[in-house]
Structure formats: structure tokens, C-alpha cells
Amino acid sequence: MLDLLITNASLPDGRTGMSVAVQAGRITAVAEGAISDAQAHETVDAGGYLLSPHFIDPHFHMDATLSYGLPRVNESGTLLEGIALWGELKPTLLADAIIERALTYCDWAVAKGLLAIRSHVDTSDPSLLAVDALLEVKRLVAPYIDLQLVAFPQDGVLRSPGGVENLKRALDKGVDVVGGIPHFERTMADGAASVKLLCEIAAERGLLTDMHCDESDDPLSRHIETLAFETQRLGLQGRVNGSHCTSMHSMDNYYVSKLLPLIAGSGVSVIANPLINITLQGRHDTYPKRRGMTRVPELMAAGVNVAFGHDCVMDPWYGMGSGDMLEVAHMGLHVAQMTSQTGIRACFDAVTVNAAKVMHLDHYGLEVGCDASFVLLQARDKIEAIRLRANRLKVWRKGVLLAETPEVQAKLKLAERPAGVRFLV
Ligand code: FE2
């Protein structure tokens, strides 16, 4: 007897009329049509809707989320005012408040089918208050969200006093990934030195690396080059990620033609954060204003694994957001002009399978043996899912139903149409 049988589902690869069988939290069969002799404790008719592996946010800041307006809002909308504002907020932070806000956000995430999040956590404060708070959140949400934490020296690992020690202490406490912010160090040379140092720490400890890298409109901010080089030098291929990489938007095309194969050859993945990059970048421009997002289609064409992150929700940098990775994908395809069908599907992958590769998630997907952690969307395929930012009808993790949202259908209240007039609805 199966625990769960889902019938008549469409899958992200385009197959329709599919059945998915679940036993003990894992997918045991995926078949076209009915699975003969299958009996289950619960059967769900997907009604032709899309069953997708759950959404993944590979770049977030959970220690800052839902703090919008504390102690004031970001008037200029710039990255630098956001960092300054976070600096004002930090001395007033309480662990309980961070935990409460983070747990609220995790509830939103589950409702949106977002079951894996990589969150950076600021390690600049020697008390490591935010680190302790998010480690506690990681423990509390473990039954329903895979929360991976990145030791993130927001004030610069070399620039801030005790930066290296604080970061290492955070890793000692159990933070999973080594972070960095080379473009915020005092000089380009310090930035490059920080990349080298942090990659060496990751190599020594056998950890993954994820740096905020070149989150700037400065075309000469080239720390991604150092990150790719150090990744190769230390044999970290496939274990390192560059986040944001917005300076690539403004770089000289000839230099980028040299850089793309370097990144691809190093196995460094890249995370763009479309909602944030479109609002924070280009703020020093008059007109035309640069978009600032990294070169997503070009990176993908070069063979680089590119994922999209939400980055911020209602914090010093961004006052919008609801944990909806389809909104992220929607913005990503607009900013990157990825409007072909292949491009739109690639944007869906950027918040699912590509992000899973960044996080090194095991048992992710819709194949036999994968975790039965998926979301049933009120959409027929990936393109419709993004177009509608589709309703999450049901969200399961390891075969357990975590969230449901009723199917939504608008009831039109139109007056009778005059003869010969057609409403295009
Ligand atoms: Fe970030």
C-alpha cells in the first residue's frame, strides 16, 4: 500500500497524464497513465496541473527579513544606504525578535512551496547574535525547510576588526558555507586578498563557498575573476558560487568574452537576484539607467550553472516580497529579456533544479528515489506557472502535506454583452 499516489499530473519536462507514487517519503514510481494495481492511503487527482519539485531560494538574508521600517526606511534605495541602515539596526537586534521574524517568513515560504533556503547570516558582530538566532531557526524549521547558512562578513572580513576570527567562530558553531563581500573591502587588492583567504578557509574545512561578488555597477570590479581562479587553484570546482556579479552588466564586452570561459571552466555557479538587482543597481546613473543584473543568458550559454535568489524580503534593502520564487523568476526573465520559450523555461529552472545544484541538495527532483518534496501548481506548464505566479494548490515534503491553497477561479460579473460585442477575456 502506497502512502500517496498523485494521478493525472503534468511534469516540468512536458510529460502529461503522469502518475507519481510515494512510499516512506520517497518517490517509488513515475509512470504515464495509471500505475496498475497501485493502492494508496491517499490519492490526489492533479487535474492536469503541474507537479514540480519544490522551489529553492539559494540566496537570502533571513537575519534581516521582515525588519522593514526598523528603525527607518531606506530613502535613497541604494545598497550603501541599506548597509548603513542595517548597521543602525544591528545594535538593537534581539535574538528572539530575529527568530520570530524568521519563523514567520518560513511560514510564508512553505505556503509558497519554498522548502530549501540558503541564507547568509552576518558574522560581523562579535556577539554572533544573529548566527545563534539563525542556527536556532535552522533547528526549528528542519522538519519542513532545508535551511543552509552562509557565514557572511557584511562589513568586510578584512575591513572590520576581528572579521576573520568572527567568521571562523561562526563556522565552528555550525554555519555551513563560507561567505564574503570582496567589493566592500577597502581596496581592490584587499578584496582579492579576502577571496583568496576565504577560499582557503573553505578548502581547509571542506566547506562550500558563496560570496557576494561584485555587487556594484563598477565595470572594473572583477573579483569574480579571482574567485574563479582560486576555485581552480584549490580544486574547489563545483563547490563555489558567486552571488550577484552585477558588475558584469557594465563590463567591457571583450573582457567578458575572456571571463565567461574562465567561470565555466572553474565550475563556479552564479546567482542573480533579479528583484534586488533591478532596484539597487544603476542608482548613480541619470539616463539611460543600467539594469545592473548579471549576464544571465550569456553565462547559461557558456555552460555556467545560474540560479535566481530572492535576496531580500521587507528589510533595509527591499520593502517588497512574499517568498514567491515564481515572482523572482518572472522578474528575472524580464530583466534578462529571456522571453523565448526556452528562456522562460530556463528561468523556472533557475529557481528549482539550478538552485538545487548550488546548494548541493540530495534527492531533489521527480525521479524514482528522490524525496517526495514537491508542489502542485495551478498551471499546466513552467511557462504558465511563471506567467500567473501560479497558485500553490498543495505542498508536500517527503510525502507529508504541509500547505494547501484553494484553487482560484474568478467569477465574472459582466452585464449582458450588447449584440456583436465580444469581450476578449
Ligand atoms: Fe545578498
Coordinates of C-alpha atoms in Angstrom, one line a residue, residues 77-233:
G77 CA 17.0 52.9 -2.2
T78 CA 20.8 52.2 -2.6
L79 CA 22.8 49.3 -1.5
L80 CA 25.0 51.5 0.6
E81 CA 22.2 53.2 2.5
G82 CA 20.8 49.6 3.0
I83 CA 24.1 48.6 4.6
A84 CA 24.2 51.7 6.7
L85 CA 20.6 51.2 7.8
W86 CA 21.4 47.6 8.7
G87 CA 24.4 49.0 10.8
E88 CA 21.9 51.2 12.7
L89 CA 19.6 48.3 13.3
K90 CA 22.2 45.8 14.4
P91 CA 22.9 47.2 17.9
T92 CA 19.2 47.0 18.7
L93 CA 18.6 43.4 17.5
L94 CA 17.3 40.8 19.9
A95 CA 17.7 37.1 19.2
D96 CA 14.1 36.4 20.0
A97 CA 12.9 39.0 17.5
I98 CA 15.2 37.7 14.7
I99 CA 13.9 34.2 15.4
E100 CA 10.2 35.3 15.4
R101 CA 10.6 37.2 12.1
A102 CA 12.5 34.3 10.5
L103 CA 9.9 31.8 11.6
T104 CA 7.1 34.0 10.2
Y105 CA 9.0 34.2 6.9
C106 CA 9.4 30.4 6.9
D107 CA 5.7 30.0 7.2
W108 CA 5.2 32.2 4.1
A109 CA 7.9 30.2 2.3
V110 CA 6.2 26.8 3.0
A111 CA 2.9 28.2 1.8
K112 CA 4.7 29.2 -1.5
G113 CA 6.2 25.8 -1.9
L114 CA 9.7 27.1 -1.0
L115 CA 11.3 24.3 1.0
A116 CA 15.0 25.0 0.7
I117 CA 16.7 28.3 1.5
R118 CA 20.3 29.3 1.6
S119 CA 20.5 32.3 3.9
H120 CA 23.5 34.5 4.6
V121 CA 24.0 35.5 8.2
D122 CA 26.0 38.5 9.2
T123 CA 29.1 37.5 11.2
S124 CA 30.5 41.0 11.7
D125 CA 29.1 41.5 15.2
P126 CA 31.5 39.7 17.7
S127 CA 28.5 38.6 19.8
L128 CA 27.4 36.4 16.8
L129 CA 23.8 37.1 18.0
A130 CA 22.3 36.7 14.5
V131 CA 24.3 33.5 14.0
D132 CA 23.0 31.9 17.1
A133 CA 19.5 33.0 16.3
L134 CA 19.5 31.6 12.8
L135 CA 21.2 28.3 14.0
E136 CA 18.2 28.0 16.3
V137 CA 15.8 28.8 13.4
K138 CA 17.6 26.1 11.3
R139 CA 16.9 23.6 14.1
L140 CA 13.3 24.6 14.5
V141 CA 12.4 24.5 10.8
A142 CA 14.3 21.4 10.0
P143 CA 11.2 19.3 9.8
Y144 CA 9.9 21.3 6.9
I145 CA 12.7 23.6 5.4
D146 CA 16.3 22.8 4.5
L147 CA 17.9 26.0 5.8
Q148 CA 21.6 26.3 4.8
L149 CA 23.5 29.1 6.4
V150 CA 26.4 31.2 5.0
A151 CA 28.9 33.0 7.2
F152 CA 28.6 36.4 5.7
P153 CA 31.0 39.2 6.9
Q154 CA 28.7 42.0 5.9
D155 CA 31.2 44.7 7.0
G156 CA 34.1 43.1 5.1
V157 CA 36.1 40.2 6.5
L158 CA 39.4 42.2 6.3
R159 CA 37.8 45.7 6.8
S160 CA 36.0 45.0 10.1
P161 CA 38.0 44.4 13.3
G162 CA 38.0 40.7 14.2
G163 CA 36.3 39.9 10.9
V164 CA 38.3 36.7 10.2
E165 CA 38.0 35.4 13.7
N166 CA 34.3 36.1 13.9
L167 CA 33.7 34.3 10.6
K168 CA 35.7 31.3 11.8
R169 CA 33.8 31.2 15.1
A170 CA 30.5 31.2 13.2
L171 CA 31.7 28.2 11.2
D172 CA 32.8 26.5 14.4
K173 CA 29.3 26.9 15.7
G174 CA 27.9 25.0 12.7
V175 CA 27.3 27.6 9.9
D176 CA 27.5 25.6 6.7
V177 CA 29.1 27.8 4.0
V178 CA 31.9 30.3 3.7
G179 CA 30.7 33.8 2.5
G180 CA 32.5 37.0 1.6
I181 CA 32.0 40.5 0.2
P182 CA 35.2 41.4 -1.7
H183 CA 33.8 44.6 -3.3
F184 CA 33.1 46.1 0.1
E185 CA 36.7 45.7 1.3
R186 CA 38.7 48.9 1.3
T187 CA 40.7 48.3 -1.9
M188 CA 40.6 46.0 -4.9
A189 CA 43.7 44.4 -3.5
D190 CA 42.1 43.8 -0.2
G191 CA 39.0 42.4 -2.0
A192 CA 41.2 39.9 -3.9
A193 CA 43.1 39.0 -0.7
S194 CA 39.7 38.3 1.0
V195 CA 38.7 36.0 -1.8
K196 CA 41.9 34.1 -1.5
L197 CA 41.7 33.8 2.3
L198 CA 38.1 32.8 2.3
C199 CA 38.6 30.1 -0.4
E200 CA 41.5 28.7 1.6
I201 CA 39.3 28.6 4.8
A202 CA 36.7 26.7 2.7
A203 CA 39.2 24.3 1.3
E204 CA 40.7 23.6 4.7
R205 CA 37.4 22.9 6.3
G206 CA 35.8 21.1 3.3
L207 CA 33.0 23.6 3.0
L208 CA 31.1 25.2 0.2
T209 CA 31.7 28.8 -0.7
D210 CA 29.2 31.6 -1.6
M211 CA 30.4 35.1 -1.9
H212 CA 28.6 38.3 -2.6
C213 CA 30.8 39.2 -5.6
D214 CA 31.0 42.5 -7.5
E215 CA 27.6 43.8 -6.3
S216 CA 28.4 47.1 -8.0
D217 CA 28.0 49.0 -11.2
D218 CA 31.8 49.4 -11.4
P219 CA 32.9 47.6 -14.6
L220 CA 36.4 47.3 -13.0
S221 CA 35.1 45.3 -10.1
R222 CA 36.5 41.9 -11.2
H223 CA 36.5 39.8 -8.0
I224 CA 34.7 37.0 -9.9
E225 CA 37.9 36.5 -11.8
T226 CA 39.8 35.9 -8.6
L227 CA 37.0 33.7 -7.3
A228 CA 37.2 31.5 -10.4
F229 CA 41.0 31.4 -10.3
E230 CA 41.1 30.5 -6.6
T231 CA 38.4 27.8 -7.1
Q232 CA 40.6 26.2 -9.7
R233 CA 43.8 26.6 -7.8

